XYZ file of C-alpha atoms in Angstrom:
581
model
C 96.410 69.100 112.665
C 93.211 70.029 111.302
C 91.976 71.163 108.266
C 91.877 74.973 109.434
C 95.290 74.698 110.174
C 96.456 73.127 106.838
C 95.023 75.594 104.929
C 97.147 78.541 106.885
C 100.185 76.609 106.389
C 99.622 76.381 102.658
C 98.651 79.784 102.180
C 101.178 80.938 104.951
C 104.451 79.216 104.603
C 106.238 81.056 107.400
C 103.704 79.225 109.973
C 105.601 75.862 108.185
C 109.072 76.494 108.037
C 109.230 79.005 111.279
C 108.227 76.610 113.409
C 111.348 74.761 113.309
C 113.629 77.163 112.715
C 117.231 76.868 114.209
C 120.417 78.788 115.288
C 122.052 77.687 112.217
C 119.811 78.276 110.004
C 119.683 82.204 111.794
C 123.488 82.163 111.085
C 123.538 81.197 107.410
C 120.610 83.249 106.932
C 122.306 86.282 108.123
C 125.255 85.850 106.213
C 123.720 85.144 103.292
C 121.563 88.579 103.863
C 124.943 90.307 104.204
C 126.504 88.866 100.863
C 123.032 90.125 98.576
C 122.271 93.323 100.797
C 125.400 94.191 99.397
C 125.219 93.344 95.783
C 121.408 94.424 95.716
C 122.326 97.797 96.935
C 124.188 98.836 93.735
C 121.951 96.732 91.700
C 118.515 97.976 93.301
C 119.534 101.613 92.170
C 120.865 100.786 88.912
C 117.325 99.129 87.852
C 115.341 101.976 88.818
C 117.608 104.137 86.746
C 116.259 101.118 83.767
C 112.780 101.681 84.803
C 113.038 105.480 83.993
C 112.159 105.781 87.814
C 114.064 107.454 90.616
C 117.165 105.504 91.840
C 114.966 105.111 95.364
C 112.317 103.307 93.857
C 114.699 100.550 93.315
C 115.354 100.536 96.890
C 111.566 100.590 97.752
C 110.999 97.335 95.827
C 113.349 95.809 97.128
C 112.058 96.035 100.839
C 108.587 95.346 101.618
C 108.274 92.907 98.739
C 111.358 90.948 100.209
C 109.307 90.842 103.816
C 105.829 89.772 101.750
C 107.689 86.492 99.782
C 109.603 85.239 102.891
C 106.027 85.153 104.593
C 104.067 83.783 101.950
C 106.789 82.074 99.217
C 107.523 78.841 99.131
C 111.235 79.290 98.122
C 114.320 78.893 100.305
C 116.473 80.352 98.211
C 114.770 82.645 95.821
C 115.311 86.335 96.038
C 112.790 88.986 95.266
C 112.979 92.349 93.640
C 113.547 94.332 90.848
C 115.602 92.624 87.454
C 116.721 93.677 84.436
C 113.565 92.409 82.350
C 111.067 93.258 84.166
C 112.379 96.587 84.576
C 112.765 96.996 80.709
C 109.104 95.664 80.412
C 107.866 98.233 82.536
C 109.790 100.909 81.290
C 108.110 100.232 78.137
C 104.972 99.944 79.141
C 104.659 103.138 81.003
C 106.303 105.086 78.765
C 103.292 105.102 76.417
C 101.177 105.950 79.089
C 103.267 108.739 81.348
C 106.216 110.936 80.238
C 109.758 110.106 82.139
C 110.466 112.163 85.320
C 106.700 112.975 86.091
C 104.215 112.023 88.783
C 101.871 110.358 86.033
C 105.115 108.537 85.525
C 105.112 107.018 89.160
C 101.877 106.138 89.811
C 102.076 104.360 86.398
C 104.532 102.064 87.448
C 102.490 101.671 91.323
C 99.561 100.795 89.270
C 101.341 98.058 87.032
C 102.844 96.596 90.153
C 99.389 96.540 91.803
C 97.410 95.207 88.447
C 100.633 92.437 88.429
C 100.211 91.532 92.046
C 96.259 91.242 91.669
C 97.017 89.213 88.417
C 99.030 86.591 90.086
C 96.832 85.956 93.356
C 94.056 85.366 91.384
C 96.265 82.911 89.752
C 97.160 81.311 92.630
C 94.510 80.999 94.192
C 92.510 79.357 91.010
C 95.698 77.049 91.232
C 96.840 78.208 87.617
C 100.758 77.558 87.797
C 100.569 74.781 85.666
C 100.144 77.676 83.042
C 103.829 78.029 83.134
C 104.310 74.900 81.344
C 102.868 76.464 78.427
C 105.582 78.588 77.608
C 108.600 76.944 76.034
C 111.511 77.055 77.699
C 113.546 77.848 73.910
C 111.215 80.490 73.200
C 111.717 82.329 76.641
C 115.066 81.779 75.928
C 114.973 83.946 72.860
C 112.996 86.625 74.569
C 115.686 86.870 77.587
C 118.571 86.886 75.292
C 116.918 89.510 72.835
C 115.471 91.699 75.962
C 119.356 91.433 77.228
C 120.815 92.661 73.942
C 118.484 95.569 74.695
C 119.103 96.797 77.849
C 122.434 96.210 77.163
C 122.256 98.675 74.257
C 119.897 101.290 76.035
C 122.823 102.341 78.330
C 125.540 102.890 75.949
C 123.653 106.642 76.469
C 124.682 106.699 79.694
C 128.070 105.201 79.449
C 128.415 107.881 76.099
C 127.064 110.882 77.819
C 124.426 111.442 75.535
C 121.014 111.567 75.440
C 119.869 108.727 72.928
C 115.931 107.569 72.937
C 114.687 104.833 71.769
C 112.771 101.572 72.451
C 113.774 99.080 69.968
C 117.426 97.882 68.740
C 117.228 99.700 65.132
C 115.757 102.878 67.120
C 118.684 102.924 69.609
C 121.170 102.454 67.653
C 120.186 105.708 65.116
C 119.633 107.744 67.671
C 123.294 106.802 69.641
C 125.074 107.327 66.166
C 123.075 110.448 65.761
C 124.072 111.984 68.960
C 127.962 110.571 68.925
C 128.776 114.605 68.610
C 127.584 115.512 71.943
C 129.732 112.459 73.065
C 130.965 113.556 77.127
C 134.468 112.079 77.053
C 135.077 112.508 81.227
C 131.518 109.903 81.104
C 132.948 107.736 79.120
C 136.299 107.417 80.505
C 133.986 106.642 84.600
C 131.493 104.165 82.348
C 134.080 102.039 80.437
C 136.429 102.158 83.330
C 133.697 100.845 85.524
C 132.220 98.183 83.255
C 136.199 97.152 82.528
C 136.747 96.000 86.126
C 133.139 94.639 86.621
C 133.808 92.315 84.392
C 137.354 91.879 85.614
C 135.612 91.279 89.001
C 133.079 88.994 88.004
C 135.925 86.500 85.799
C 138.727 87.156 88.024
C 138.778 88.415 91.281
C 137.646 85.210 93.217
C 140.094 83.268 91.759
C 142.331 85.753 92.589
C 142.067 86.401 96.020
C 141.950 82.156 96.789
C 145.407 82.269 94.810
C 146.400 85.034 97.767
C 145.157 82.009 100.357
C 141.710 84.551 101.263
C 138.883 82.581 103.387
C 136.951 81.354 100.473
C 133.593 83.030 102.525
C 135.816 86.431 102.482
C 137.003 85.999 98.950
C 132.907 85.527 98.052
C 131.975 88.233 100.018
C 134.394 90.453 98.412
C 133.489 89.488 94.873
C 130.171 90.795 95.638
C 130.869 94.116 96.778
C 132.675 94.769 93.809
C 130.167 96.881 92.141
C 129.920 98.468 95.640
C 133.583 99.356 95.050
C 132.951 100.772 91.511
C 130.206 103.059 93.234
C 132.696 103.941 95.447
C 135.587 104.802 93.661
C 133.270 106.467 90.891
C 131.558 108.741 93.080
C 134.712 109.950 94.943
C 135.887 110.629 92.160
C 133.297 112.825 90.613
C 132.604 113.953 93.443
C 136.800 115.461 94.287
C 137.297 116.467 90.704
C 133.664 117.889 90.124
C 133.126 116.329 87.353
C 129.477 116.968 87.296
C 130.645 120.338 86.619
C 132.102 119.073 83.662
C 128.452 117.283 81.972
C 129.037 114.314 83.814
C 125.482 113.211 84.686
C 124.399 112.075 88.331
C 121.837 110.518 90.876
C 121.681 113.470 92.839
C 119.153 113.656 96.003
C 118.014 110.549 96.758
C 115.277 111.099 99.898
C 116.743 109.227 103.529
C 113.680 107.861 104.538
C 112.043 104.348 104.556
C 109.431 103.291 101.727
C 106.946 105.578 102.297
C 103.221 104.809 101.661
C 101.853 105.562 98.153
C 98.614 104.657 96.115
C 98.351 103.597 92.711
C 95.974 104.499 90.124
C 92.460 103.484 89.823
C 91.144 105.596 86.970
C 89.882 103.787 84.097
C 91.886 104.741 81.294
C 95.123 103.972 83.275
C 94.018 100.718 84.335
C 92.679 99.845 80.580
C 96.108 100.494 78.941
C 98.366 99.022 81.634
C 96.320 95.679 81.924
C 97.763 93.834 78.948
C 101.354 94.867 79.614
C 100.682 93.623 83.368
C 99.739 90.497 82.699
C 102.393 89.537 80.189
C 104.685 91.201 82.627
C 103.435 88.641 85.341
C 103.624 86.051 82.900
C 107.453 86.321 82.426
C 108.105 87.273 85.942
C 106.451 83.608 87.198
C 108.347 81.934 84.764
C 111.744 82.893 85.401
C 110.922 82.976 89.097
C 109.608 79.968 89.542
C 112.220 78.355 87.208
C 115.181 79.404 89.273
C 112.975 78.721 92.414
C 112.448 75.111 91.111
C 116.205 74.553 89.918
C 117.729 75.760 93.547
C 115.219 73.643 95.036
C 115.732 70.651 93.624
C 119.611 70.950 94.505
C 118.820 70.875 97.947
C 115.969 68.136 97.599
C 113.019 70.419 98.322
C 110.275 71.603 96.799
C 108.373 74.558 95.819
C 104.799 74.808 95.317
C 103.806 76.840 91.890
C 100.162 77.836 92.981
C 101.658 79.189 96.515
C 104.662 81.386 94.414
C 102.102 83.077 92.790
C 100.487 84.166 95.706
C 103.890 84.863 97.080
C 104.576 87.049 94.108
C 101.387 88.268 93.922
C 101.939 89.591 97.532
C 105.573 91.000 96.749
C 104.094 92.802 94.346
C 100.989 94.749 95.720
C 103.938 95.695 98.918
C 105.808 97.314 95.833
C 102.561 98.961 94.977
C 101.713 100.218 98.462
C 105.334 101.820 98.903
C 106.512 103.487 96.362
C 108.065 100.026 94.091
C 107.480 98.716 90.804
C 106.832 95.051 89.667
C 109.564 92.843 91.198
C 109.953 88.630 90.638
C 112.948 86.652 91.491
C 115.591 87.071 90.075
C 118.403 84.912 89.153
C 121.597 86.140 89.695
C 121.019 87.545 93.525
C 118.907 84.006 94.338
C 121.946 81.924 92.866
C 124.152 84.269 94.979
C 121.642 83.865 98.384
C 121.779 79.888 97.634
C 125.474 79.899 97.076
C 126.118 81.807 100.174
C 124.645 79.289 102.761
C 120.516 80.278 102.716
C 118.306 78.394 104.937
C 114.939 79.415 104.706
C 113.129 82.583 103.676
C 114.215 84.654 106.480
C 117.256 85.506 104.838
C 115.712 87.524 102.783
C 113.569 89.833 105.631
C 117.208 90.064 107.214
C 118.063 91.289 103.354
C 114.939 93.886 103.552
C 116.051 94.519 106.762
C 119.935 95.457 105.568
C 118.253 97.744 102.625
C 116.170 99.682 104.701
C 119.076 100.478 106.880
C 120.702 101.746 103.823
C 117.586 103.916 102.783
C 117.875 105.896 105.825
C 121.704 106.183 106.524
C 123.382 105.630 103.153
C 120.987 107.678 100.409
C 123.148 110.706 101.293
C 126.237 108.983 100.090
C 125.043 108.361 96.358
C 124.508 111.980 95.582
C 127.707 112.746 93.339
C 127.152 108.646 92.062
C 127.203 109.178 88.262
C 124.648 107.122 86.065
C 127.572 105.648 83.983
C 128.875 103.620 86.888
C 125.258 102.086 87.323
C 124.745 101.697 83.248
C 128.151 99.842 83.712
C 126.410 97.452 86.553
C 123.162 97.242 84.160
C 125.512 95.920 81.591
C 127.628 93.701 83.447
C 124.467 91.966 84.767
C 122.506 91.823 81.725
C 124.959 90.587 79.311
C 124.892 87.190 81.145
C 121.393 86.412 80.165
C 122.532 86.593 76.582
C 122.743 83.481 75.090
C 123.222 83.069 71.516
C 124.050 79.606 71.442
C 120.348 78.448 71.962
C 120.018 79.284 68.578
C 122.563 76.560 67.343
C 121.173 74.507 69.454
C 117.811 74.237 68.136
C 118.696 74.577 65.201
C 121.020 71.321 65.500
C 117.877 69.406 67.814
C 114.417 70.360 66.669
C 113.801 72.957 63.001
C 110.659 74.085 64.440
C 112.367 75.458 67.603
C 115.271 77.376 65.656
C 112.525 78.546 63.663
C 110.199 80.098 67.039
C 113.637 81.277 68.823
C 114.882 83.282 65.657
C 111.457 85.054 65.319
C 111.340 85.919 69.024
C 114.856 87.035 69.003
C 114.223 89.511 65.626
C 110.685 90.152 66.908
C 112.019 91.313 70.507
C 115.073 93.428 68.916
C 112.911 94.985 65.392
C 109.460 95.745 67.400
C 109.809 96.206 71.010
C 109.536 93.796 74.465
C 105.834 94.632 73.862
C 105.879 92.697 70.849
C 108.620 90.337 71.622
C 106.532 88.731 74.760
C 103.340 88.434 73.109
C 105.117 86.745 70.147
C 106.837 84.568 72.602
C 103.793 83.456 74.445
C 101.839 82.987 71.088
C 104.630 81.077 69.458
C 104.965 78.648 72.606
C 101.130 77.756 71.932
C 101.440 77.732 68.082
C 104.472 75.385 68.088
C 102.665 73.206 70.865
C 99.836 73.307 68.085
C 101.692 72.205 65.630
C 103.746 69.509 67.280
C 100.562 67.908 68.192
C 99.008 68.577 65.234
C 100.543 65.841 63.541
C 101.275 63.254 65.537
C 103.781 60.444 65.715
C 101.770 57.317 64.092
C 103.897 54.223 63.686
C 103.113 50.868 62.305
C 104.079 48.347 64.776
C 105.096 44.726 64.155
C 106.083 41.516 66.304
C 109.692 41.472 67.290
C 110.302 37.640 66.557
C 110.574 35.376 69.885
C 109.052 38.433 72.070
C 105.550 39.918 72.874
C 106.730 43.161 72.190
C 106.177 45.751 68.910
C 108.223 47.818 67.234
C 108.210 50.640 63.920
C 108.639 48.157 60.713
C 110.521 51.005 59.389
C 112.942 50.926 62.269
C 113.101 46.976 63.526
C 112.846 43.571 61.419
C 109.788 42.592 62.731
C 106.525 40.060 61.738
C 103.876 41.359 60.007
C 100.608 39.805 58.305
C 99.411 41.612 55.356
C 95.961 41.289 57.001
C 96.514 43.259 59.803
C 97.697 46.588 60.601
C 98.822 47.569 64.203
C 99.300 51.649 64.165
C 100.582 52.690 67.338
C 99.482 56.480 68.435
C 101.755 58.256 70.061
C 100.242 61.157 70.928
C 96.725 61.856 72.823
C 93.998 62.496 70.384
C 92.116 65.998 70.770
C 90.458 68.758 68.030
C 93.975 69.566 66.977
C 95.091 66.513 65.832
C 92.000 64.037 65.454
C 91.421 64.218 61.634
C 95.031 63.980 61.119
C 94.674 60.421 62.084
C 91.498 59.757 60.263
C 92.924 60.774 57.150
C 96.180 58.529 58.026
C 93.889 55.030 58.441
C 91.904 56.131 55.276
C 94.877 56.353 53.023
C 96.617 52.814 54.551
C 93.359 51.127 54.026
C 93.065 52.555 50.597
C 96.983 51.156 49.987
C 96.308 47.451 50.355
C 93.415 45.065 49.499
C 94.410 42.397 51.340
C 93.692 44.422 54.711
C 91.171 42.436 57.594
C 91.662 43.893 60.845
C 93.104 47.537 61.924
C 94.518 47.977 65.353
C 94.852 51.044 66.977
C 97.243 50.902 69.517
C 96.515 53.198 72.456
C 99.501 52.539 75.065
C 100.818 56.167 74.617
C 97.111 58.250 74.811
C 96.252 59.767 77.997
C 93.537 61.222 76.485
C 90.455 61.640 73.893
C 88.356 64.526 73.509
C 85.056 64.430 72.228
C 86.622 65.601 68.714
C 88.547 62.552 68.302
C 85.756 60.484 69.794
C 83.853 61.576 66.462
C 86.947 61.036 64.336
C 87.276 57.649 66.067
C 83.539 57.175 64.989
C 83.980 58.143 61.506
C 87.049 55.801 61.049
C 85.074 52.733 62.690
C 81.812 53.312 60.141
C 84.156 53.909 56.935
C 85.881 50.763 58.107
C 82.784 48.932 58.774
C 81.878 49.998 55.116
C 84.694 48.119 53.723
C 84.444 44.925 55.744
C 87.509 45.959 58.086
C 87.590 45.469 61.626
C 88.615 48.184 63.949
C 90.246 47.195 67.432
C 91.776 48.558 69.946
C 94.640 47.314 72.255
C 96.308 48.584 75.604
C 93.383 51.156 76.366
C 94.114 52.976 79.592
C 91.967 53.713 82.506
C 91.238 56.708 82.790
C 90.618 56.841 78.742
C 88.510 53.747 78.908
C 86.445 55.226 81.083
C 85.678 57.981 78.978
C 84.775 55.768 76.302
C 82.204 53.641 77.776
C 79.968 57.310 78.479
C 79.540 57.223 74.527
C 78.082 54.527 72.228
C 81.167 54.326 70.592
C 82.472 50.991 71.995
C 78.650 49.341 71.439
C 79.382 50.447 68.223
C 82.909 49.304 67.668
C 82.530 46.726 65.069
C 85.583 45.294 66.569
C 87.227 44.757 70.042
C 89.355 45.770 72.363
C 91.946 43.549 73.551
C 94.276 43.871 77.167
C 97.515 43.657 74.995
C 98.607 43.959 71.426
C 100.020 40.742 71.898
C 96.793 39.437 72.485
C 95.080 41.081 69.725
C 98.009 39.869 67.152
C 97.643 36.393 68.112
C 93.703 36.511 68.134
C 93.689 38.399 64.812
C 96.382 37.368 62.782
C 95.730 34.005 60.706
C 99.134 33.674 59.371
C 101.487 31.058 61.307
C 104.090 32.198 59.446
C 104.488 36.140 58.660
C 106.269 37.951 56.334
C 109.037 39.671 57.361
C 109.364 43.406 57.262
C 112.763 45.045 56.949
């Protein structure tokens, strides 16, 4: 193969995995398209109706972006389209741009798909998924929980009847209790009835039917469609009784036609106030995609390249632009679902895309008396699984500094907005990596007797010499963090006269910047002042080499030795050492 070649099939999975593709994997495939065509169907409509976009667009997003990822995604498993937070994210960020229900409204959210898609190809392709990493995973955890508290809350109005605004919790919840008068009591019986047995469907009914002796692949199947079956029942119902007579509020026409073509955008002043929201937007998206990607992966031994799922995004994402979508990423509930149901490879989700577009131009007709309480109900039911309060107990038990970055995420997300809540979440993930690093773990080491290993005095009996000081770093040494340690061998120097020799012990630094080269400078002339050696012991590679480029080790009015051991028994005169408790 040559190198032409290589690059397609890294750019192109489909020319990787198609080329081996099998019968079976053509059968799981399309049975696993069957199960999530329909549970997206509901779903699809229901996030639109989140977005403050027409319950089609859901469907639109949910096509040619599908087609885009299984071409160039890396994923087996992952499925593509809209989700709860994304579609909260860009409800909020075109509302400030576009009012609800008009064109401006529409091409807002094509242009924030399109400024989202370009975002993460140029990612990819500068090979930037490592960027994901910087994001803790406790943090996003706050921000999903908190973003799931409020979308859960932002269709009590639909489940009430009423017409509540609002875009934080404080602001939703006034305006619901505010408008509790013009409650609609025939919408509330269709949107509590509906969320009662989707969550009697999603604890229940599998367990159920395999107590009646139902083909487990049946009793799956039909788990799934139970929000088809609330859709169903719902809209028969309003549409027999005509309730919608009676204030109940519906979808209404929904066009029968495939995604049609559309444009986003381009003017200046659109693309100026949409670019922050799109990038954080892509931000999150990545990282929950490529997290669920990753964790279905490694279930099945496989891998996923980062760099390539952006591009893969990137691409699902500019589709949604092109036809009439909205940003999309994988989500997790339908990709645990399209793993769980037997997927192969990526082609289950084109036979998905396939399955949706059938159901854009023969079943749109069918939703018209579908009332927005029964999706609200669906919003919930999904949505209310992302909540998870117990992270909050759990760093609070584990790490101080964690509990601390969740909470504020959490209050930040629910008092100021999604807006708010992401950026705070992304600067919070730096600022605690900051400040964990910022101080760094600095033991002093000592012999463990009848071994040539070192241990914290504080935590072993081990040998010491009052002449020599071994302090282990445990941390790599860069601008944040570099004085910290300067200050550290300053005061232990300044602690005990009888001091000789101080070791630094580099086994656990990967790396020095040229910062802590001039720290480690400073610390080797202040040392030299007071007659003290500095050395250094188990120096690796890579950070050796860096090294010799400066005059610091010409300089080094000590030396650097292969192995502490080596460096205690060179530089400690003592045959027999105290003993440190």
């Amino acid at each position: 193969m040559n190198a032409s070649q290589k690059a397609w099939r890294r750019y192109v999975p489909i020319l990787d995995w198609g080329r081996s593709y099998t019968k079976s994997a053509l059968s799981n495939d399309l049975i696993a398209a069957v199960i999530v065509t329909i549970m997206l169907i509901p779903q699809s409509l229901a996030y639109a109706l989140l977005a403050g976009l027409p319950p089609e667009a859901g469907l639109y997003a949910s096509i040619v972006p599908i087609l885009l990822y299984a071409i160039f995604g890396t994923s087996r498993s992952l499925a593509v389209g809209p989700v709860a937070v994304v579609s909260l994210l860009t409800a909020s960020a075109i509302g400030q741009v576009a009012e609800q229900g008009t064109a401006g409204y529409a091409v807002a959210a094509l242009t924030l798909a399109f400024l989202s898609g370009g975002f993460l190809v140029l990612m990819g392709i500068l090979r930037l998924g490592l960027l994901a990493n910087f994001l803790s995973h406790p943090v996003i955890a706050g921000f999903i929980t908190a973003s799931g508290i409020l979308i859960a809350t932002s269709q009590l109005k639909h489940i009430l009847g009423v017409d509540a605004q609002g875009h934080t919790l404080p602001e939703m919840v006034m305006s619901i209790l505010s408008h509790l008068p013009q409650l609609n009591w025939v919408t509330v019986a269709i949107g509590v009835s509906a969320t009662v047995f989707l969550f009697w469907v999603r604890a229940s009914l599998k367990s159920t039917l395999r107590a009646m002796r139902v083909p487990p692949l049946l009793a799956d199947i039909l788990t799934k469609a139970g929000p088809v079956a609330a859709v169903v029942a719902t809209t028969v119902c309003v549409w027999a009784f005509d309730l919608a007579g009676q204030g109940v509020k519906i979808v209404g026409s929904v066009p029968q036609s495939l995604p049609p073509l559309t444009m986003p955008g381009f003017s200046l002043d659109l693309l100026n106030a949409l670019l922050v929201p799109a990038i954080l937007i892509s931000v999150i998206g990545f990282v929950e995609s490529v997290s669920v990607a990753q964790t279905l992966a490694a279930k099945k031994r496989q891998r996923i390249d980062p760099d390539q799922e952006l591009i893969g995004l990137g691409a699902a994402n500019l589709g949604a632009a092109f036809t009439g979508g909205y940003p999309v990423t994988g989500g997790f509930a339908r990709s645990v679902v399209n793993f769980d149901a037997g997927a192969e490879t990526p082609a289950a989700g084109a036979f998905t895309a396939i399955g949706l577009a059938i159901a854009a131009l023969a079943l749109t007709p069918l939703v018209y008396f579908l009332p927005n309480a029964t999706l609200a109900a669906t919003i919930i039911v999904a949505v209310l699984g992302l909540v998870d309060l117990s992270i909050l107990k759990k760093t609070w038990d584990y790490s101080r500094a964690d509990f601390a970055a969740v909470t504020a995420t959490i209050l930040l997300t629910l008092g100021l907005g999604v807006e708010v809540g992401v950026a705070a979440g992304v600067a919070l993930s730096v600022v605690l990596h900051l400040y964990k690093t910022s101080r760094p773990h600095v033991a002093e080491v000592g012999l463990v007797p009848d071994t040539q290993h070192f241990r914290n005095v504080l935590r072993h009996d081990v040998l010491t010499d009052p002449t020599v000081v071994t302090l282990r770093v445990d941390e790599s040494l860069y601008f944040v963090n570099a004085r910290f340690l300067e200050d550290l061998v300053q005061k232990r120097v300044t602690d005990s006269s009888t001091i000789r020799h101080v070791i630094l012990m580099f086994s656990a630094v990967n790396e020095v910047d040229y910062s802590a080269l001039e720290s480690l400078e400073a610390i080797n002339r202040k040392l030299a002042d007071m007659r003290i050696g500095l050395h250094l012991s188990e120096v690796k590679g890579p950070v050796m080499d860096r090294l010799k480029r400066s005059h610091f080790l010409e300089e080094l009015n000590g030396r650097v030795f292969l192995s502490q051991y080596d460096a205690w028994m060179s530089l400690s005169p003592s045959s027999t050492p105290d003993v440190a408790a």
